[in-house]
Short mmCIF file of C-alpha atoms in Angstrom, two decimals:
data_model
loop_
_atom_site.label_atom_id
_atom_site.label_comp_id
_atom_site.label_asym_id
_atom_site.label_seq_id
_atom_site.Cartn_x
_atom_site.Cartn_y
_atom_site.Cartn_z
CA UNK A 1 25.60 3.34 43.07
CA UNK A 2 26.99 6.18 41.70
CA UNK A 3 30.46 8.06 42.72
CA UNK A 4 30.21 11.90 43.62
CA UNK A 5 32.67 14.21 42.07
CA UNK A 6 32.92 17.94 41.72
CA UNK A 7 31.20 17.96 38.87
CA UNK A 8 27.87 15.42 39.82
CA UNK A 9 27.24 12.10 40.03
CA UNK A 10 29.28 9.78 37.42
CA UNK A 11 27.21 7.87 35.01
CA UNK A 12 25.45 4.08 36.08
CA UNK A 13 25.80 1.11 34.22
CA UNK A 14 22.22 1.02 33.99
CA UNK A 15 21.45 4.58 33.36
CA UNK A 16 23.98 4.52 30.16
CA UNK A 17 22.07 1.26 29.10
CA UNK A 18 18.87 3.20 29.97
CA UNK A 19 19.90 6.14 27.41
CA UNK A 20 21.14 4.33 24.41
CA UNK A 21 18.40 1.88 23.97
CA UNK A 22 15.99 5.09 24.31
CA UNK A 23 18.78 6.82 21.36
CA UNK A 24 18.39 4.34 19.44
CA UNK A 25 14.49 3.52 19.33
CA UNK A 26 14.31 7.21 18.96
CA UNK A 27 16.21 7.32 16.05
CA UNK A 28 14.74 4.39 14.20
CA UNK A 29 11.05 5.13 14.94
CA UNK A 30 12.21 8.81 13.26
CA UNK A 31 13.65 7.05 10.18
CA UNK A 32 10.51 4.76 9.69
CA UNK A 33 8.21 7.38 10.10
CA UNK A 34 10.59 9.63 7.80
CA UNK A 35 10.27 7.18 5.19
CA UNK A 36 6.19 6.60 5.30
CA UNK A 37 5.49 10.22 4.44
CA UNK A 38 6.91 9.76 1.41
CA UNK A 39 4.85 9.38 -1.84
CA UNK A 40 5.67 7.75 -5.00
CA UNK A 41 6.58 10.49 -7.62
CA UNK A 42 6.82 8.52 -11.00
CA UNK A 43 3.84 6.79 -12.56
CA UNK A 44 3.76 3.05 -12.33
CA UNK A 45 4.00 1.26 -15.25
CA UNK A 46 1.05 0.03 -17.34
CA UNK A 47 0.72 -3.67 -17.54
CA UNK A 48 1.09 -5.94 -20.57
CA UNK A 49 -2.58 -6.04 -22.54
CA UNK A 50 -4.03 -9.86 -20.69
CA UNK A 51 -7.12 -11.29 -20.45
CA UNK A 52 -9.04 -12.49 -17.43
CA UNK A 53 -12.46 -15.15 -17.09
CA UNK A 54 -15.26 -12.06 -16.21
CA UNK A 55 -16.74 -15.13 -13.72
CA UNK A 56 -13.29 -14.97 -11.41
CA UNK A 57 -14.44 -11.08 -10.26
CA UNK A 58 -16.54 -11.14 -8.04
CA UNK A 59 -19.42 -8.45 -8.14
CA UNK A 60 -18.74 -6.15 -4.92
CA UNK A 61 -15.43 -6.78 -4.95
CA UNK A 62 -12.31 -7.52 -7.18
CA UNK A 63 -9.22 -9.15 -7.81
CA UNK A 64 -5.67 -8.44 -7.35
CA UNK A 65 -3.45 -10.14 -10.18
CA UNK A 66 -0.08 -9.35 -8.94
CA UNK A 67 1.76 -10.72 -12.25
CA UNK A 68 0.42 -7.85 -14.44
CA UNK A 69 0.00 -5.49 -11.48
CA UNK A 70 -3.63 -4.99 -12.02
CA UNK A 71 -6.43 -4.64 -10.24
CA UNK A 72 -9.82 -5.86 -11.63
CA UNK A 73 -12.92 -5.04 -10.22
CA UNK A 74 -16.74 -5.43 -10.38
CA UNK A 75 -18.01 -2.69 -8.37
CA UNK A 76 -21.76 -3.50 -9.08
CA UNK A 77 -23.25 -6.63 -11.65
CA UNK A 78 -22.05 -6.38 -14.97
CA UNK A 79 -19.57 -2.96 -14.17
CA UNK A 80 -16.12 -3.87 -14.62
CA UNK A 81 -13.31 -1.46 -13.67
CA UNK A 82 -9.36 -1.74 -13.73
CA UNK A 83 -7.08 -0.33 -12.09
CA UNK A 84 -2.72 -0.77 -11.51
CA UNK A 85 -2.31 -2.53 -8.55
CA UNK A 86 0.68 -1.02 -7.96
CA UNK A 87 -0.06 1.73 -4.22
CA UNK A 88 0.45 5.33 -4.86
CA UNK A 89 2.17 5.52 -1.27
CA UNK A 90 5.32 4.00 -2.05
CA UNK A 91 5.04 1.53 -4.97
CA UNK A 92 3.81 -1.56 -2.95
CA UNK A 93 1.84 -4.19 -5.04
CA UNK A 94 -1.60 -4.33 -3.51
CA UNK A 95 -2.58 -7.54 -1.48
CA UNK A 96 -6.17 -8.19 -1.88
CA UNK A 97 -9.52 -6.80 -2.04
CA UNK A 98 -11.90 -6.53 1.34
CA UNK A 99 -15.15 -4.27 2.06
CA UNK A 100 -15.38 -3.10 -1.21
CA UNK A 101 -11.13 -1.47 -0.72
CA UNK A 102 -8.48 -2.66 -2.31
CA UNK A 103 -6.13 -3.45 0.21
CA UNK A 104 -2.22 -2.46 0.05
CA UNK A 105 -0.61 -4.74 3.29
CA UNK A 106 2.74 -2.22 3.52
CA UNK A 107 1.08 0.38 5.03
CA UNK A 108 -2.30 -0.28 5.27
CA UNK A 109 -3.50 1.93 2.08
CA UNK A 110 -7.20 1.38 0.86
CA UNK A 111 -8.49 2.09 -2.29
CA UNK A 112 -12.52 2.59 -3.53
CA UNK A 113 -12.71 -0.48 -6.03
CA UNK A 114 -15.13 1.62 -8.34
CA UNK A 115 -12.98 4.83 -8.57
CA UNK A 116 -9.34 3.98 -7.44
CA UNK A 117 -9.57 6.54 -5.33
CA UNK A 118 -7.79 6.20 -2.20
CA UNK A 119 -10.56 6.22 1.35
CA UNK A 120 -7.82 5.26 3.80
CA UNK A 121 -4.03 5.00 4.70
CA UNK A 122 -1.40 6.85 3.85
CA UNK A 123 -1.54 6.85 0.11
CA UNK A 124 -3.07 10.49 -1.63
CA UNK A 125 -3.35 9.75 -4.96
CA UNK A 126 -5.42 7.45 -6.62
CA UNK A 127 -4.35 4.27 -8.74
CA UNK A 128 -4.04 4.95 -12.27
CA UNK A 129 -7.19 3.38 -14.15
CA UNK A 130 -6.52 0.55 -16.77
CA UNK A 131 -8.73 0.23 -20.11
CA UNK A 132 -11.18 -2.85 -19.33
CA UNK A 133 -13.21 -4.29 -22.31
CA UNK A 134 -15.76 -7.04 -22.12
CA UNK A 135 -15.13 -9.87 -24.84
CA UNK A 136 -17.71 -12.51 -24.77
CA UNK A 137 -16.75 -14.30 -21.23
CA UNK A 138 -13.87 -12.66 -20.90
CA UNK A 139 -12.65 -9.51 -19.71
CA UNK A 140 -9.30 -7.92 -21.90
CA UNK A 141 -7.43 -5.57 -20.00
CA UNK A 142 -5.10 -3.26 -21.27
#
């Protein structure tokens, strides 16, 4: 119950409980939201030169090697494409490829696995493209 003065009804238990958990959610779910509009502004770095087996990409799809922060693809038979694996959103290493997207889990960013050009999420920008050259069974990415 709440005690009438002159100036209204004095605050509940309940009611203050009531406001600051509402304060507070409102204030986080700002920050978070704050912080997901922002984009990456420097380039990510290129990866060391490495090599990769051409017969561990898969054709419609790719792989995500998260030690060199590449992304290497094989949009169609015999077309190889790479990419840095590193999301133009905010810098998150990609997670893995599905439907034909490259899939960064931090906030749900896709990206076309023949272009690098993002079809989904927050990111804007596409990933910058690595230099892929087929040698023999392997594929030398640099």
């Amino acid at each position: 119950m709440t005690a009438a003065t002159d100036q209204g009804p004095l605050l509940t238990r309940r009611a203050l409980v009531r406001t600051t958990a509402v304060a507070g959610s409102s204030a986080a779910v700002a920050a978070l939201l704050s912080s997901c509009t922002l984009e990456r502004t420097e380039p990510a770095p290129s990866p060391e030169p490495f090599t990769v087996p051409a017969a561990e990409v898969p054709v419609g799809g790719g792989i995500v090697l998260a030690q060199y922060s590449a992304l290497v693809t094989q949009p169609t038979a015999g077309e190889y494409r790479a990419f840095s694996a590193v999301c133009t959103h905010q810098g998150c290493v990609l997670a893995d490829v599905q439907d034909r997207g490259a899939h960064c889990g931090c906030h749900n960013s896709y990206f076309d696995i023949a272009t690098g050009d993002p079809v989904a999420g927050p990111a804007r920008d596409p990933l910058p493209e690595l230099t892929v050259t087929v040698q023999g069974d392997d594929l030398s990415v640099s």
